[in-house]
Amino acid sequence: MKKFLFTILFIAFSSKLLACTCMSQRLLDRYAKSDFVATLSVLSVDSETDDDYLLLEIEIIELYKGNKINLLKIRKSKGYGCAMYAPENTKWLIFAKNDQNGNMVFGYCSGPKQLDRTFDKERFPNAELNYSKSLARKLELLETLKAEKIEPINTYDLYTSFKEESLEKLKGYEIENGNNAFYEITVNEDLSLKNIRILKEFDNEQLSTELIDFINKNIYIGRIGKLKTIPEETRIILGLHYYSANNERKSLILPYAF
């Protein structure tokens, strides 16, 4: 179990650690804080018109959040964090925000993922497979959010976790359709759980019933910065992902770590 959890976290964050340091953020929270989320193609890159930005002409492949646009900006790295570049004729998953000047902007620490990235298979024989699996999970999550019309929110930078030993109870289930389940968690001012509302269940009636009891008994809700209270009652989205069995392990269910 520990080895499997480490593998998931490594896939999610290894590319960041190799290049520069960004604050780790789960995809649901990244989505909640973004004004625009989409997969897209980069048609052209203009670096001449602005000293602070690269201007991208884009074509949207799939829009998950925000309005349809045909221009995006990358903030140049000077004084603003890690540098990145999105070449012409490449495809990306992008999370972007409106800045104070009304520009729709993203950067390295926004969490972009190149859809058509390739790897040197001789030097890194497993990298492309691991990258594609991680990317597929992200896209599957976004597709589910869109199909179910679920809008993640996280006003007070809350996070949820479960003790590793409690997750042992979620091994060995069989699910035929869909790998994602979502719950709306109502949180009291003292960060205790007030209520759980099902947004999307796993396709297993017994598991769905047992998960409500499991969440009630095992969830921990914290606040970034080690703050113990929030100004008012709020709601957050809990996402769970199903990993099918393979030769090395039973099937299991984990909260989103990517």
XYZ file of C-alpha atoms in Angstrom:
258
model
C 0.000 0.000 0.000
C 2.781 2.445 0.943
C 4.652 1.639 -2.260
C 1.515 2.284 -4.329
C 0.797 5.617 -2.617
C 4.392 6.701 -3.198
C 4.116 5.833 -6.896
C 1.006 7.996 -7.300
C 2.596 10.976 -5.588
C 5.815 10.546 -7.548
C 3.966 10.564 -10.863
C 1.994 13.644 -9.839
C 4.869 15.777 -8.627
C 8.154 14.459 -10.032
C 8.198 16.798 -13.044
C 7.867 19.804 -10.751
C 10.598 18.692 -8.372
C 13.077 18.174 -11.176
C 12.741 21.695 -12.550
C 11.739 24.100 -9.773
C 9.588 24.296 -6.687
C 5.842 24.918 -6.907
C 3.280 24.586 -4.143
C 1.621 21.198 -4.531
C -2.099 21.414 -5.236
C -4.724 18.769 -5.899
C -6.472 18.948 -9.214
C -9.875 19.631 -7.634
C -8.448 22.672 -5.828
C -6.561 23.808 -8.914
C -9.822 23.597 -10.854
C -11.697 25.533 -8.153
C -9.190 28.410 -8.268
C -8.985 28.608 -12.062
C -11.125 30.782 -14.329
C -10.372 28.684 -17.419
C -9.697 24.945 -17.758
C -9.358 23.281 -21.154
C -7.378 21.036 -23.434
C -6.103 22.961 -26.431
C -3.722 23.238 -29.354
C -1.152 26.026 -29.582
C -1.395 27.552 -33.043
C 1.192 30.312 -32.678
C 3.447 31.995 -30.106
C 4.207 35.737 -30.170
C 7.061 36.898 -27.932
C 7.558 40.335 -29.477
C 4.518 42.351 -28.396
C 4.906 42.314 -24.600
C 7.910 42.274 -22.280
C 5.957 40.485 -19.539
C 4.022 37.840 -21.481
C 4.147 35.329 -24.284
C 0.954 35.515 -26.317
C -0.505 32.221 -27.513
C -3.093 31.807 -30.231
C -5.007 28.663 -29.312
C -7.715 26.313 -30.515
C -9.783 24.669 -27.781
C -10.128 20.888 -27.955
C -12.345 20.452 -24.866
C -13.575 23.235 -22.567
C -14.142 22.243 -18.941
C -14.499 25.629 -17.262
C -14.807 29.248 -18.395
C -15.589 30.893 -21.700
C -14.360 30.028 -25.173
C -11.304 32.118 -26.054
C -8.631 32.054 -28.749
C -5.801 33.854 -26.906
C -3.864 32.977 -23.747
C -0.808 34.488 -22.097
C 2.150 32.921 -20.321
C 3.730 35.233 -17.763
C 7.466 35.355 -18.331
C 9.556 33.996 -15.499
C 11.422 37.118 -14.417
C 10.443 37.661 -10.818
C 7.271 35.556 -11.133
C 8.411 31.977 -10.594
C 9.310 29.083 -12.858
C 9.710 29.514 -16.595
C 7.812 27.491 -19.175
C 7.227 27.500 -22.889
C 4.429 26.034 -25.003
C 5.694 25.637 -28.593
C 3.555 25.936 -31.694
C 1.752 22.764 -32.792
C 1.703 21.225 -29.310
C -1.347 20.180 -27.274
C -1.918 20.989 -23.607
C -4.172 20.721 -20.572
C -4.251 24.256 -19.167
C -5.449 25.882 -15.934
C -5.517 29.687 -16.237
C -6.688 32.701 -14.238
C -7.621 36.278 -14.987
C -4.933 38.582 -13.606
C -5.400 42.136 -12.343
C -4.984 43.471 -15.887
C -7.698 41.278 -17.353
C -5.282 38.857 -19.014
C -6.058 35.149 -19.024
C -2.706 33.862 -17.782
C -1.025 30.602 -16.849
C 2.496 29.484 -15.993
C 4.563 26.514 -14.903
C 3.093 26.445 -11.391
C -0.462 26.614 -12.773
C -0.181 22.888 -13.456
C -0.139 22.663 -17.283
C 0.337 19.215 -18.796
C 1.455 18.580 -22.370
C -0.867 16.071 -24.021
C 1.562 15.041 -26.759
C 4.743 14.945 -24.689
C 7.291 12.295 -25.671
C 10.169 10.732 -23.739
C 13.505 9.134 -24.562
C 12.479 5.486 -24.151
C 16.048 4.254 -23.866
C 16.928 6.598 -21.018
C 13.482 6.567 -19.366
C 11.744 3.317 -20.387
C 8.723 3.715 -18.052
C 8.308 7.486 -18.117
C 5.910 7.719 -21.058
C 3.590 5.012 -19.695
C 3.508 6.545 -16.200
C 2.956 10.032 -17.605
C 0.129 8.882 -19.882
C -1.616 7.052 -17.014
C -1.418 10.103 -14.768
C -2.692 12.357 -17.543
C -5.548 9.952 -18.337
C -6.702 10.082 -14.705
C -6.711 13.881 -14.750
C -8.705 14.032 -17.976
C -11.138 11.398 -16.717
C -11.735 13.472 -13.588
C -12.383 16.610 -15.646
C -14.726 14.744 -17.992
C -16.697 13.466 -14.988
C -16.953 16.938 -13.454
C -18.265 18.281 -16.740
C -20.697 15.423 -17.389
C -22.108 15.543 -13.850
C -22.072 19.371 -13.730
C -20.026 19.351 -10.526
C -18.359 22.653 -9.675
C -15.512 22.249 -7.137
C -15.225 25.015 -4.533
C -12.721 25.608 -1.735
C -13.118 29.101 -0.327
C -10.922 28.656 2.756
C -8.136 26.379 1.461
C -9.361 23.290 3.255
C -8.055 19.785 2.666
C -9.258 16.302 3.529
C -7.301 13.193 4.415
C -7.727 9.674 5.756
C -5.380 7.542 7.833
C -3.643 4.986 5.665
C -4.840 2.072 7.778
C -8.476 3.117 7.353
C -8.123 2.911 3.560
C -7.467 -0.815 3.884
C -11.250 -1.175 4.293
C -11.725 0.053 0.724
C -9.793 -2.746 -0.967
C -11.214 -5.565 -3.065
C -14.402 -4.026 -4.459
C -15.430 -4.506 -8.078
C -16.738 -1.594 -10.114
C -17.839 -1.968 -13.722
C -18.500 1.578 -14.900
C -16.711 4.782 -13.942
C -13.705 5.256 -11.685
C -14.754 8.434 -9.876
C -17.095 9.325 -7.035
C -17.762 12.794 -5.628
C -19.290 14.028 -2.387
C -20.160 17.522 -1.212
C -18.884 17.944 2.341
C -20.453 20.629 4.542
C -17.890 21.861 7.077
C -18.636 23.610 10.373
C -16.696 26.656 11.584
C -14.518 24.425 13.790
C -13.659 22.224 10.755
C -15.845 19.354 11.898
C -17.993 17.531 9.368
C -21.630 18.609 9.353
C -23.131 16.803 6.386
C -22.350 14.658 3.336
C -24.250 14.911 0.068
C -23.708 12.403 -2.724
C -22.921 13.997 -6.086
C -21.803 10.883 -7.983
C -21.557 7.329 -6.657
C -19.503 4.338 -7.685
C -21.376 1.676 -9.630
C -21.585 -0.671 -6.630
C -24.588 -0.383 -4.315
C -22.939 -2.016 -1.296
C -19.828 0.137 -1.621
C -21.863 3.327 -2.020
C -23.733 2.617 1.197
C -20.588 1.764 3.113
C -18.684 4.814 1.869
C -21.016 7.270 3.601
C -20.345 5.578 6.942
C -16.624 5.348 6.136
C -16.349 9.061 5.370
C -18.289 10.037 8.498
C -16.014 7.984 10.736
C -12.616 8.527 9.104
C -12.376 11.867 7.326
C -10.027 14.542 8.661
C -10.590 18.140 7.567
C -7.738 20.619 7.912
C -6.910 24.119 6.773
C -3.717 25.153 5.004
C -1.578 27.195 7.365
C -2.591 25.031 10.345
C -5.550 27.288 11.101
C -8.205 25.571 13.185
C -11.326 27.548 12.277
C -13.077 29.217 9.345
C -15.261 32.359 9.443
C -18.412 30.533 8.444
C -19.856 27.194 7.439
C -18.654 26.157 3.986
C -18.707 23.333 1.447
C -15.921 21.462 -0.295
C -15.821 18.590 -2.785
C -14.323 15.227 -1.853
C -13.232 13.110 -4.807
C -12.447 9.392 -4.664
C -10.773 7.366 -7.406
C -11.032 3.605 -8.033
C -7.874 1.715 -8.998
C -8.612 -1.694 -10.473
C -6.808 -4.822 -9.294
C -3.654 -6.075 -10.967
C -1.226 -8.929 -10.373
C 0.467 -7.135 -7.504
C -2.486 -5.842 -5.480
C -6.218 -5.840 -4.864
C -8.411 -3.068 -6.191
C -8.523 -0.022 -3.946
C -10.092 3.391 -3.568
C -8.107 6.494 -2.698
C -8.877 10.201 -2.336
C -7.400 12.287 -5.144
C -3.721 12.995 -4.526
C -3.074 14.471 -7.999
